[in-house]
Amino acid sequence: MADLIRRLQVLLDESRWTRLESRAQQEGASVASLVRSAIDLAYPDAEWTVAESAKRFLARAPVDIPAWEELKAELEDDLARDVSS
């Protein structure tokens, strides 16, 4: 865990406080840790989002790509059609 060196005071209405306190008790966590988690979800670190994007990309099913010769021929045909249009 990162060093916690900054203090934040936030005023909440009773409804929000009750929801946070109830959830904290259910999860066996502190209200402060829930607030930190909510901040992380709402405003993710740029490095985290890049890492998460890479993870999701690599987890995707492989795409069936034709052999290079076939793909090259398709691209050349498409290009020839575009040029002659």
mmCIF file of C-alpha atoms in Angstrom, residues 39-84:
data_model
loop_
_atom_site.group_PDB
_atom_site.id
_atom_site.type_symbol
_atom_site.label_atom_id
_atom_site.label_comp_id
_atom_site.label_asym_id
_atom_site.label_seq_id
_atom_site.Cartn_x
_atom_site.Cartn_y
_atom_site.Cartn_z
ATOM 1 C CA ILE A 39 -11.671 7.344 -5.846
ATOM 2 C CA ASP A 40 -9.569 4.712 -7.635
ATOM 3 C CA LEU A 41 -12.613 3.500 -9.570
ATOM 4 C CA ALA A 42 -13.844 6.975 -10.501
ATOM 5 C CA TYR A 43 -10.414 8.419 -11.328
ATOM 6 C CA PRO A 44 -8.075 5.564 -12.271
ATOM 7 C CA ASP A 45 -4.341 6.065 -12.492
ATOM 8 C CA ALA A 46 -3.267 6.396 -16.145
ATOM 9 C CA GLU A 47 -0.670 3.620 -15.749
ATOM 10 C CA TRP A 48 -3.317 1.332 -14.286
ATOM 11 C CA THR A 49 -5.665 1.891 -17.195
ATOM 12 C CA VAL A 50 -2.920 1.107 -19.714
ATOM 13 C CA ALA A 51 -2.046 -2.074 -17.823
ATOM 14 C CA GLU A 52 -5.711 -3.038 -17.534
ATOM 15 C CA SER A 53 -6.251 -2.384 -21.249
ATOM 16 C CA ALA A 54 -3.270 -4.562 -22.126
ATOM 17 C CA LYS A 55 -4.545 -7.323 -19.867
ATOM 18 C CA ARG A 56 -7.988 -7.242 -21.495
ATOM 19 C CA PHE A 57 -6.472 -7.162 -24.984
ATOM 20 C CA LEU A 58 -4.268 -10.173 -24.289
ATOM 21 C CA ALA A 59 -7.181 -12.075 -22.738
ATOM 22 C CA ARG A 60 -9.270 -11.808 -25.916
ATOM 23 C CA ALA A 61 -9.811 -14.825 -28.128
ATOM 24 C CA PRO A 62 -7.363 -15.084 -31.031
ATOM 25 C CA VAL A 63 -8.489 -13.639 -34.365
ATOM 26 C CA ASP A 64 -8.349 -15.854 -37.433
ATOM 27 C CA ILE A 65 -6.134 -14.050 -39.964
ATOM 28 C CA PRO A 66 -5.533 -15.410 -43.470
ATOM 29 C CA ALA A 67 -2.059 -16.265 -44.724
ATOM 30 C CA TRP A 68 0.040 -13.241 -45.687
ATOM 31 C CA GLU A 69 -0.155 -13.962 -49.419
ATOM 32 C CA GLU A 70 -3.962 -14.094 -49.304
ATOM 33 C CA LEU A 71 -4.218 -10.982 -47.141
ATOM 34 C CA LYS A 72 -1.799 -9.084 -49.402
ATOM 35 C CA ALA A 73 -3.822 -10.027 -52.486
ATOM 36 C CA GLU A 74 -7.041 -8.789 -50.823
ATOM 37 C CA LEU A 75 -5.407 -5.499 -49.879
ATOM 38 C CA GLU A 76 -4.023 -5.012 -53.380
ATOM 39 C CA ASP A 77 -7.460 -5.758 -54.897
ATOM 40 C CA ASP A 78 -9.106 -3.241 -52.552
ATOM 41 C CA LEU A 79 -6.468 -0.636 -53.376
ATOM 42 C CA ALA A 80 -6.853 -1.235 -57.131
ATOM 43 C CA ARG A 81 -10.638 -0.807 -56.834
ATOM 44 C CA ASP A 82 -10.231 2.444 -54.886
ATOM 45 C CA VAL A 83 -7.719 3.850 -57.386
ATOM 46 C CA SER A 84 -9.874 2.983 -60.413
#
